[in-house]
C-alpha cells in the first residue's frame, strides 16, 4: 500500500538509503525501525554508501568522544558531498536531538536533522529535502514507541526488541533523559507477538532493550511479567535484557530470571561509583549497601550468574578515597566484565553545573587503575571455567580464523572453537 505512495513521490527510480549507527543497542534497534519505515515507503536499502541517494547517520551524545567521532564522520561526508552534490545527508538520533539547528547551520553538509521520536516523518522530510528544503524534526513524544512497526532486521542469531523508550531517572551526568525524553513502554501483547514471529523466522536469541528496561510498565504488567511471557513463547530461544537499573531490580524479576531456563544468567547492573557521596551527587537513588545487598540476593537466587557493570571515573569532586571505594566495590563484587569511562561533562545536565574539577591526568590514572583491576578479575573469572563444559550458542565465524566459530554461553562468555560438528544457530556443548 505504501509503495504507491512513494511511487508518487519518486516515480520510476527507487532511491537508495544507506544508514550507519553509533551509540548503544537502542540506536541499533532504532536504525532497524528507520530502515523499516523507509523501505515500507518504497526506498531501497543499500549496504554501500557509494550507491546511496540518502546517507543517514544515527548518532550518540552520551560522552564527548562519542560526538567527536560523529563530527569527524560528518566532515568526511562534507568532502563526499562536494563530489556528489545530489546525495542527502541526514543526522538522526541523540545528537540530532541535543544539537538541533547547530548541525544544519554548519557548512551546508547536513540536509536533515531528525530526533529519535520523529522517525515516522523521515519519508516526507526526505522528499522535501530532495526538492531543496532542509528539514528538522526534533520533538520528543510522550507516547511514540513504534509499537506497530516491524523493524527491518538483518537475518542473524540475535534480534533486538525495544520494549520501552526514554528515561525518567535523571542521573546528573547523563544526557539520555534529554535526548530520549520520558519513559514509555510498548504493550506486552505486541512484544509477545513480535517474539512469536521472530522465533518462527529462526532467531535464536532475543534481547529486550530499554534505557531502563526494568522500569517497563504496561498497565498491571511490569518487566518481570513481560520477560516471563517472552521466555514462554519458545523455550529454545534465549532471552537477554539491557539495561536494568538497580533501583527497579525487584524480587519478582530475580525470581523470574532464576525460574526460567532460557532467560540468560547474566545481568548488567551499572553501579557507576562505589562511594555513597558520589552516588548521591549522581542521583543514582541507591546506596552502595543496597547495591551489594542486591548482588548477594541475585547470586543466592541464581547460581552461576555472571555480572557486569558500568563505572565512571573522575566525577566532579571525586576524592582519592571515593575512588578507592569504587575499587573496593569492583573487588568485592568480582564482576565478569565492565564498561569503564572517564567522566565527560555534558552541557545542560545537572553535573555540568558542578564543574569538571578532576584534572584529566587524575581521571586517566583512576580509570587505568579501574581497568587494570577489572582485567585481573575478568581473567580470574574466565580461568575458573577451564575444564568445565558450557552450552554455547554458535553465532558466527570467528573474526580471526575461517576454521573456527564464535559463540556465547548463556552467562555471556565468548568462546572460539573449531567448526567441526556445529552449525550457526545451534547450541553445542564445549569444553573450555
Ligand atoms: N541506562 C543505562 C546506561 C545509559 S548510558 C544505565 O542507567 O545504566 C551508558 C553508560 O554510559 C552509563 O551507565 C554511564 O556509565 C556512562 N555515561 C553516561 N553519561 C556519562 C558521562 N557524562 N560521562 C561518562 N560516562 C557516562
Ligand atoms: Fe542515563 Fe541514568 Fe537514565 Fe541510565 S538511568 S539512561 S545513566 S539518566
Ligand atoms: Fe548514546 Fe543516545 Fe544511546 S546518547 S548511549 S545513543 S540513548
Coordinates of C-alpha atoms and ligand atoms in Angstrom, one line a residue:
X1 CA 0.0 0.0 0.0
X2 CA 2.8 2.4 1.0
X3 CA 4.7 1.6 -2.2
X4 CA 2.0 3.5 -4.2
X5 CA 2.6 6.5 -2.0
X6 CA 6.3 6.6 -2.6
X7 CA 5.9 5.9 -6.3
X8 CA 4.0 9.1 -6.4
X9 CA 6.9 10.8 -4.6
X10 CA 9.6 9.3 -6.7
X11 CA 8.2 7.9 -10.0
X12 CA 10.2 5.1 -11.5
X13 CA 13.5 5.2 -9.7
X14 CA 13.9 3.7 -6.2
X15 CA 16.1 5.9 -4.2
X16 CA 18.7 4.0 -2.1
X17 CA 19.2 4.6 1.7
X18 CA 22.4 3.9 3.5
X19 CA 22.5 4.1 7.3
X20 CA 25.3 3.9 9.8
X21 CA 24.8 3.6 13.5
X22 CA 26.8 4.9 16.5
X23 CA 26.0 4.5 20.2
X24 CA 24.1 2.0 22.2
X25 CA 21.9 -1.0 21.3
X26 CA 18.8 1.2 21.4
X27 CA 20.2 3.0 18.5
X28 CA 20.9 -0.2 16.7
X29 CA 17.3 -1.2 17.2
X30 CA 16.1 2.3 16.2
X31 CA 18.1 2.0 13.0
X32 CA 16.1 -1.1 12.1
X33 CA 12.9 0.9 12.7
X34 CA 14.2 3.6 10.4
X35 CA 15.0 1.1 7.7
X36 CA 11.6 -0.4 8.0
X37 CA 9.9 3.0 7.6
X38 CA 12.0 3.8 4.6
X39 CA 11.6 0.5 2.9
X40 CA 7.8 0.5 3.5
X41 CA 7.6 3.8 1.7
X42 CA 9.4 2.5 -1.3
X43 CA 13.1 3.3 -0.7
X44 CA 15.8 0.7 -1.4
X45 CA 18.3 -0.2 1.4
X46 CA 21.9 -0.4 0.4
X47 CA 24.9 -1.6 2.4
X48 CA 27.2 0.5 0.3
X49 CA 27.4 4.3 0.9
X50 CA 28.7 4.8 -2.6
X51 CA 25.3 3.6 -4.1
X52 CA 23.2 5.8 -1.7
X53 CA 21.0 8.7 -2.6
X54 CA 20.4 9.3 1.1
X55 CA 23.0 8.8 3.9
X56 CA 21.7 8.6 7.4
X57 CA 24.0 8.7 10.4
X58 CA 22.3 7.6 13.7
X59 CA 24.2 9.3 16.4
X60 CA 25.1 9.2 20.1
X61 CA 25.7 12.0 22.6
X62 CA 26.5 10.2 25.8
X63 CA 30.1 11.3 26.1
X64 CA 32.0 13.9 24.2
X65 CA 34.2 11.4 22.4
X66 CA 31.0 9.8 21.0
X67 CA 30.1 13.1 19.5
X68 CA 33.6 13.8 18.2
X69 CA 33.5 10.5 16.2
X70 CA 30.3 11.6 14.5
X71 CA 31.6 15.1 13.9
X72 CA 34.6 13.6 12.1
X73 CA 32.3 11.4 10.1
X74 CA 30.2 14.4 9.1
X75 CA 33.3 16.3 8.0
X76 CA 34.4 13.4 5.7
X77 CA 30.9 13.3 4.3
X78 CA 31.3 17.0 3.6
X79 CA 34.1 16.1 1.1
X80 CA 31.9 13.3 -0.3
X81 CA 29.1 15.7 -0.8
X82 CA 31.2 18.1 -2.7
X83 CA 31.8 15.4 -5.3
X84 CA 28.2 14.0 -5.1
X85 CA 26.0 17.1 -4.6
X86 CA 22.8 15.2 -5.2
X87 CA 23.2 13.0 -2.1
X88 CA 21.2 13.8 1.0
X89 CA 22.8 13.6 4.4
X90 CA 20.6 13.1 7.5
X91 CA 21.7 13.2 11.1
X92 CA 19.4 11.1 13.3
X93 CA 19.4 10.1 17.0
X94 CA 20.7 11.6 20.2
X95 CA 23.0 14.3 18.6
X96 CA 20.2 15.4 16.4
X97 CA 18.0 15.9 19.5
X98 CA 20.8 17.6 21.5
X99 CA 22.3 19.9 18.9
X100 CA 19.3 20.5 16.6
X101 CA 19.9 23.5 14.3
X102 CA 23.6 23.7 15.1
X103 CA 24.1 20.7 12.9
X104 CA 22.2 22.2 10.0
X105 CA 23.8 25.6 10.2
X106 CA 27.3 24.2 9.8
X107 CA 28.7 24.2 6.3
X108 CA 25.8 23.0 4.2
X109 CA 26.5 19.4 4.7
X110 CA 23.6 18.2 6.7
X111 CA 20.2 18.3 5.0
X112 CA 18.1 16.7 7.7
X113 CA 18.1 16.6 11.5
X114 CA 15.7 14.1 13.0
X115 CA 15.4 13.1 16.6
X116 CA 14.5 9.7 18.0
X117 CA 10.8 10.2 18.3
X118 CA 10.2 11.7 14.8
X119 CA 11.3 8.8 12.5
X120 CA 7.8 8.4 11.0
X121 CA 8.3 11.8 9.3
X122 CA 11.5 10.7 7.6
X123 CA 10.0 9.8 4.2
X124 CA 8.3 13.1 3.9
X125 CA 11.3 15.1 5.1
X126 CA 13.5 13.3 2.6
X127 CA 11.1 14.1 -0.1
X128 CA 11.1 17.8 0.8
X129 CA 14.9 17.8 1.1
X130 CA 15.2 16.4 -2.4
X131 CA 13.3 19.5 -3.6
X132 CA 15.8 21.7 -1.7
X133 CA 14.1 22.2 1.6
X134 CA 16.3 21.3 4.5
X135 CA 14.3 19.8 7.4
X136 CA 14.5 19.5 11.1
X137 CA 12.2 17.4 13.4
X138 CA 13.2 17.0 17.0
X139 CA 10.1 17.0 19.1
X140 CA 10.1 14.4 21.8
X141 CA 6.9 12.4 22.4
X142 CA 5.3 11.0 25.5
X143 CA 3.7 8.2 23.6
X144 CA 5.7 7.3 20.5
X145 CA 7.1 3.7 20.8
X146 CA 6.9 2.5 17.2
X147 CA 4.7 -0.3 18.6
X148 CA 3.2 -1.1 15.2
X149 CA 6.4 -1.1 13.2
X150 CA 8.2 -4.3 12.5
X151 CA 11.9 -3.4 12.5
X152 CA 13.8 -4.4 9.3
X153 CA 16.3 -6.8 10.8
X154 CA 19.2 -8.4 9.1
X155 CA 19.0 -12.1 9.5
X156 CA 21.1 -13.5 12.2
X157 CA 21.0 -15.1 15.5
X158 CA 20.0 -12.3 17.8
X159 CA 17.1 -9.9 17.5
X160 CA 16.9 -6.7 19.4
X161 CA 13.5 -5.6 20.7
X162 CA 13.0 -2.2 22.2
X163 CA 10.3 -2.6 24.8
X164 CA 10.5 0.8 26.4
X165 CA 11.9 4.2 25.4
X166 CA 13.2 7.2 27.3
X167 CA 14.4 7.6 30.9
X168 CA 12.9 9.3 33.9
X169 CA 15.9 8.7 36.2
X170 CA 17.8 11.9 35.5
X171 CA 21.3 10.8 36.7
X172 CA 23.0 14.1 37.0
X173 CA 25.8 13.2 34.4
X174 CA 23.5 11.9 31.7
X175 CA 22.1 13.3 28.5
X176 CA 19.7 10.4 27.8
X177 CA 16.6 11.9 29.6
X178 CA 17.1 15.0 27.3
X179 CA 17.8 13.2 24.1
X180 CA 15.2 10.4 24.5
X181 CA 12.5 12.0 26.6
X182 CA 10.1 10.4 29.1
X183 CA 9.7 6.8 29.8
X184 CA 7.0 4.9 27.8
X185 CA 6.5 1.2 27.2
X186 CA 5.2 -0.9 24.4
X187 CA 2.3 -3.2 25.0
X188 CA 3.1 -6.7 26.4
X189 CA 0.8 -8.1 23.7
X190 CA 2.7 -6.6 20.8
X191 CA 6.1 -7.5 22.2
X192 CA 5.0 -11.2 22.6
X193 CA 3.5 -11.2 19.1
X194 CA 6.8 -9.9 17.7
X195 CA 8.8 -12.6 19.6
X196 CA 6.5 -15.3 18.1
X197 CA 7.2 -14.0 14.6
X198 CA 11.0 -13.8 15.3
X199 CA 11.1 -17.4 16.7
X200 CA 9.2 -18.6 13.5
X201 CA 11.8 -16.8 11.4
X202 CA 14.6 -18.7 13.2
X203 CA 16.1 -16.1 15.5
X204 CA 17.7 -18.0 18.4
X205 CA 18.1 -15.1 20.9
X206 CA 16.0 -12.1 21.8
X207 CA 17.4 -9.1 23.7
X208 CA 14.8 -6.9 25.3
X209 CA 16.0 -3.3 25.3
X210 CA 15.4 -0.1 27.2
X211 CA 17.4 2.7 28.7
X212 CA 15.9 1.4 32.0
X213 CA 14.5 -1.8 30.8
X214 CA 13.2 -3.0 34.2
X215 CA 11.0 0.1 34.7
X216 CA 8.9 -1.3 31.9
X217 CA 5.2 -1.0 32.7
X218 CA 2.1 -1.8 30.6
X219 CA -0.9 -1.4 32.8
X220 CA -0.6 -4.1 35.5
X221 CA 2.3 -5.8 33.8
X222 CA 5.8 -5.0 34.9
X223 CA 9.1 -6.2 33.5
X224 CA 9.1 -9.5 35.4
X225 CA 5.7 -10.2 33.7
X226 CA 7.0 -9.2 30.3
X227 CA 10.1 -11.3 30.4
X228 CA 8.2 -14.3 31.8
X229 CA 5.7 -14.1 28.9
X230 CA 8.5 -13.6 26.4
X231 CA 10.5 -16.6 27.6
X232 CA 7.4 -18.8 27.4
X233 CA 7.0 -18.1 23.7
X234 CA 9.7 -20.6 22.6
X235 CA 11.8 -22.3 25.2
X236 CA 14.6 -22.9 22.7
X237 CA 15.1 -19.1 22.2
X238 CA 17.4 -17.4 24.7
X239 CA 16.2 -14.2 26.3
X240 CA 18.5 -11.4 27.4
X241 CA 17.8 -7.9 28.5
X242 CA 19.6 -4.5 28.7
X243 CA 20.0 -2.3 30.7
X244 CA 18.4 -2.7 34.1
X245 CA 18.6 -0.1 36.8
X246 CA 19.5 -1.3 40.3
X247 CA 16.5 0.6 41.8
X248 CA 14.0 -1.4 39.7
X249 CA 15.6 -4.8 40.2
X250 CA 12.6 -6.4 42.0
X251 CA 12.5 -9.7 43.8
X252 CA 9.9 -10.9 41.3
X253 CA 12.3 -10.1 38.5
X254 CA 15.1 -12.0 40.1
X255 CA 12.8 -15.0 40.8
X256 CA 11.6 -14.9 37.1
X257 CA 15.2 -15.0 35.8
X258 CA 16.0 -17.8 38.2
X259 CA 12.9 -19.8 37.3
X260 CA 13.1 -19.7 33.5
X261 CA 15.9 -21.7 32.0
X262 CA 16.0 -19.8 28.7
X263 CA 16.4 -16.4 30.4
X264 CA 20.2 -15.9 30.3
X265 CA 22.0 -15.9 33.6
X266 CA 23.9 -12.7 33.0
X267 CA 22.9 -9.3 34.4
X268 CA 24.4 -6.0 33.5
X269 CA 23.9 -3.9 36.6
X270 CA 25.6 -0.4 36.3
X271 CA 27.0 0.7 39.7
X272 CA 28.8 3.9 38.4
X273 CA 30.7 4.5 41.7
X274 CA 31.5 2.8 45.0
X275 CA 31.1 6.0 47.1
X276 CA 27.7 6.9 48.6
X277 CA 28.7 10.5 48.5
X278 CA 29.3 10.3 44.7
X279 CA 26.2 8.1 44.1
X280 CA 24.1 10.8 45.8
X281 CA 25.6 13.5 43.7
X282 CA 24.9 11.4 40.7
X283 CA 21.3 11.0 41.7
X284 CA 21.6 7.2 41.3
X285 CA 18.9 6.6 44.0
X286 CA 20.7 3.7 45.8
X287 CA 23.4 3.3 48.3
X288 CA 26.3 1.0 47.9
X289 CA 25.0 -1.1 50.8
X290 CA 21.7 -1.5 48.9
X291 CA 23.6 -2.4 45.7
X292 CA 25.8 -5.0 47.4
X293 CA 22.7 -6.5 49.1
X294 CA 21.1 -6.8 45.6
X295 CA 24.2 -8.5 44.3
X296 CA 24.0 -11.0 47.1
X297 CA 20.3 -11.6 46.6
X298 CA 20.9 -12.2 42.9
X299 CA 23.8 -14.6 43.5
X300 CA 21.8 -16.6 46.0
X301 CA 18.8 -16.9 43.8
X302 CA 20.7 -17.5 40.5
X303 CA 23.7 -19.8 41.0
X304 CA 26.4 -19.3 38.4
X305 CA 25.0 -15.9 37.3
X306 CA 27.6 -13.5 35.8
X307 CA 27.5 -9.8 36.5
X308 CA 28.8 -6.9 34.6
X309 CA 28.7 -3.1 35.2
X310 CA 29.4 0.4 34.1
X311 CA 31.8 2.7 36.0
X312 CA 32.6 6.4 35.7
X313 CA 36.0 7.6 36.9
X314 CA 36.5 11.2 37.9
X315 CA 33.0 12.5 38.6
X316 CA 33.1 16.1 40.0
X317 CA 34.6 16.3 43.5
X318 CA 35.6 12.6 43.4
X319 CA 38.4 12.2 46.0
X320 CA 41.1 9.6 46.2
X321 CA 39.0 8.0 48.9
X322 CA 35.9 7.9 46.8
X323 CA 37.9 6.3 44.0
X324 CA 39.3 3.7 46.5
X325 CA 35.7 2.8 47.4
X326 CA 35.0 2.2 43.7
X327 CA 38.0 -0.1 43.5
X328 CA 36.7 -1.9 46.6
X329 CA 33.3 -2.5 45.1
X330 CA 34.8 -3.9 41.9
X331 CA 36.9 -6.2 44.1
X332 CA 34.0 -7.2 46.3
X333 CA 31.5 -7.9 43.6
X334 CA 34.0 -9.6 41.3
X335 CA 32.4 -8.6 38.0
X336 CA 32.9 -10.7 34.9
X337 CA 33.2 -7.6 32.9
X338 CA 32.7 -3.8 32.9
X339 CA 32.4 -0.8 30.7
X340 CA 34.6 1.8 32.2
X341 CA 34.5 5.5 31.3
X342 CA 36.2 8.8 32.1
X343 CA 33.7 11.3 33.3
X344 CA 32.6 13.6 30.4
X345 CA 30.8 16.8 31.3
X346 CA 27.6 17.3 29.2
X347 CA 26.1 20.7 28.7
X348 CA 22.7 21.2 30.3
X349 CA 23.0 18.3 32.7
X350 CA 23.0 18.9 36.5
X351 CA 26.6 17.8 36.9
X352 CA 27.7 20.3 34.2
X353 CA 27.0 22.9 36.8
X354 CA 29.2 21.1 39.4
X355 CA 32.2 21.9 37.2
X356 CA 34.8 19.4 36.0
X357 CA 37.3 19.8 38.7
X358 CA 39.2 16.5 38.4
X359 CA 42.2 17.1 36.2
X360 CA 42.4 14.9 33.1
X361 CA 45.6 13.1 34.3
X362 CA 43.9 12.1 37.5
X363 CA 40.8 10.8 35.7
X364 CA 43.1 8.8 33.3
X365 CA 45.1 7.4 36.2
X366 CA 42.0 6.4 38.1
X367 CA 40.4 4.9 35.0
X368 CA 43.6 2.9 34.3
X369 CA 43.6 1.6 37.9
X370 CA 39.9 0.6 37.5
X371 CA 40.7 -1.1 34.1
X372 CA 43.7 -3.0 35.5
X373 CA 41.8 -4.3 38.5
X374 CA 38.8 -5.3 36.3
X375 CA 41.1 -7.1 33.8
X376 CA 42.7 -9.1 36.6
X377 CA 39.3 -10.1 37.9
X378 CA 37.8 -10.9 34.5
X379 CA 40.8 -13.1 33.8
X380 CA 40.4 -14.9 37.1
X381 CA 36.6 -15.4 36.5
X382 CA 37.3 -16.7 33.0
X383 CA 40.1 -19.1 34.1
X384 CA 37.7 -20.6 36.7
X385 CA 35.8 -22.1 33.7
X386 CA 38.8 -24.0 32.4
X387 CA 37.9 -27.7 32.3
X388 CA 34.2 -27.1 32.6
X389 CA 31.7 -27.7 29.8
X390 CA 29.5 -24.7 28.6
X391 CA 26.5 -24.7 26.4
X392 CA 27.4 -22.3 23.6
X393 CA 25.0 -20.8 21.0
X394 CA 27.0 -20.6 17.8
X395 CA 26.8 -17.1 16.4
X396 CA 29.2 -16.7 13.5
X397 CA 32.7 -17.3 12.1
X398 CA 35.5 -16.2 14.4
X399 CA 37.0 -12.9 13.4
X400 CA 40.4 -14.4 13.5
X401 CA 40.1 -17.7 11.7
X402 CA 37.9 -19.3 8.9
X403 CA 38.1 -22.7 10.7
X404 CA 36.6 -21.5 13.9
X405 CA 33.2 -20.4 15.2
X406 CA 32.4 -17.8 17.8
X407 CA 29.6 -18.3 20.2
X408 CA 28.4 -17.3 23.7
X409 CA 27.3 -19.1 26.8
X410 CA 24.1 -18.0 28.5
X411 CA 26.4 -16.3 31.1
X412 CA 27.7 -14.3 28.1
X413 CA 31.2 -15.8 27.9
X414 CA 32.5 -15.5 24.4
X415 CA 34.2 -18.7 23.2
X416 CA 36.0 -19.6 20.0
X417 CA 36.2 -23.2 18.9
X418 CA 36.8 -25.5 15.8
X419 CA 33.9 -25.6 13.4
X420 CA 33.6 -29.4 13.3
X421 CA 30.1 -30.8 14.0
X422 CA 28.5 -27.5 14.7
X423 CA 26.4 -25.0 12.7
X424 CA 25.4 -21.4 13.3
X425 CA 22.3 -21.2 15.4
X426 CA 22.9 -24.5 17.2
X427 CA 23.6 -24.8 20.9
X428 CA 26.7 -27.0 21.4
X429 CA 28.5 -28.3 24.4
X430 CA 32.0 -27.0 24.5
X431 CA 34.7 -28.0 27.0
X432 CA 36.7 -24.9 27.9
Ligands
LIG1 N1 20.6 3.5 31.2 C1 21.8 2.8 31.4 C2 23.0 3.4 30.7 C3 23.0 4.5 29.8 S1 24.5 5.2 29.2 C4 22.0 2.9 32.9 O1 21.4 3.7 33.6 O2 22.9 2.2 33.4 C5 25.7 4.0 29.4 C6 26.8 4.4 30.4 O3 27.5 5.5 30.0 C7 26.3 4.7 31.8 O4 26.0 3.6 32.5 C8 27.5 5.5 32.3 O5 28.4 4.7 32.9 C9 28.1 6.1 31.1 N2 27.9 7.5 31.0 C10 26.7 8.2 30.8 N3 27.0 9.5 30.8 C11 28.3 9.7 31.0 C12 29.1 10.9 31.1 N4 28.6 12.1 31.1 N5 30.5 10.7 31.3 C13 31.0 9.4 31.4 N6 30.2 8.3 31.3 C14 28.9 8.4 31.1
LIG2 FE1 21.2 8.0 32.0 FE2 20.7 7.4 34.5 FE3 18.8 7.2 32.7 FE4 20.8 5.4 32.7 S1 19.3 5.7 34.3 S2 19.9 6.5 30.9 S3 22.5 6.7 33.3 S4 19.8 9.1 33.3
LIG3 FE1 24.1 7.3 23.1 FE2 21.6 8.0 22.9 FE3 22.2 5.5 23.4 S1 23.2 9.2 23.9 S2 24.1 5.7 24.5 S3 22.7 6.6 21.5 S4 20.5 6.6 24.1

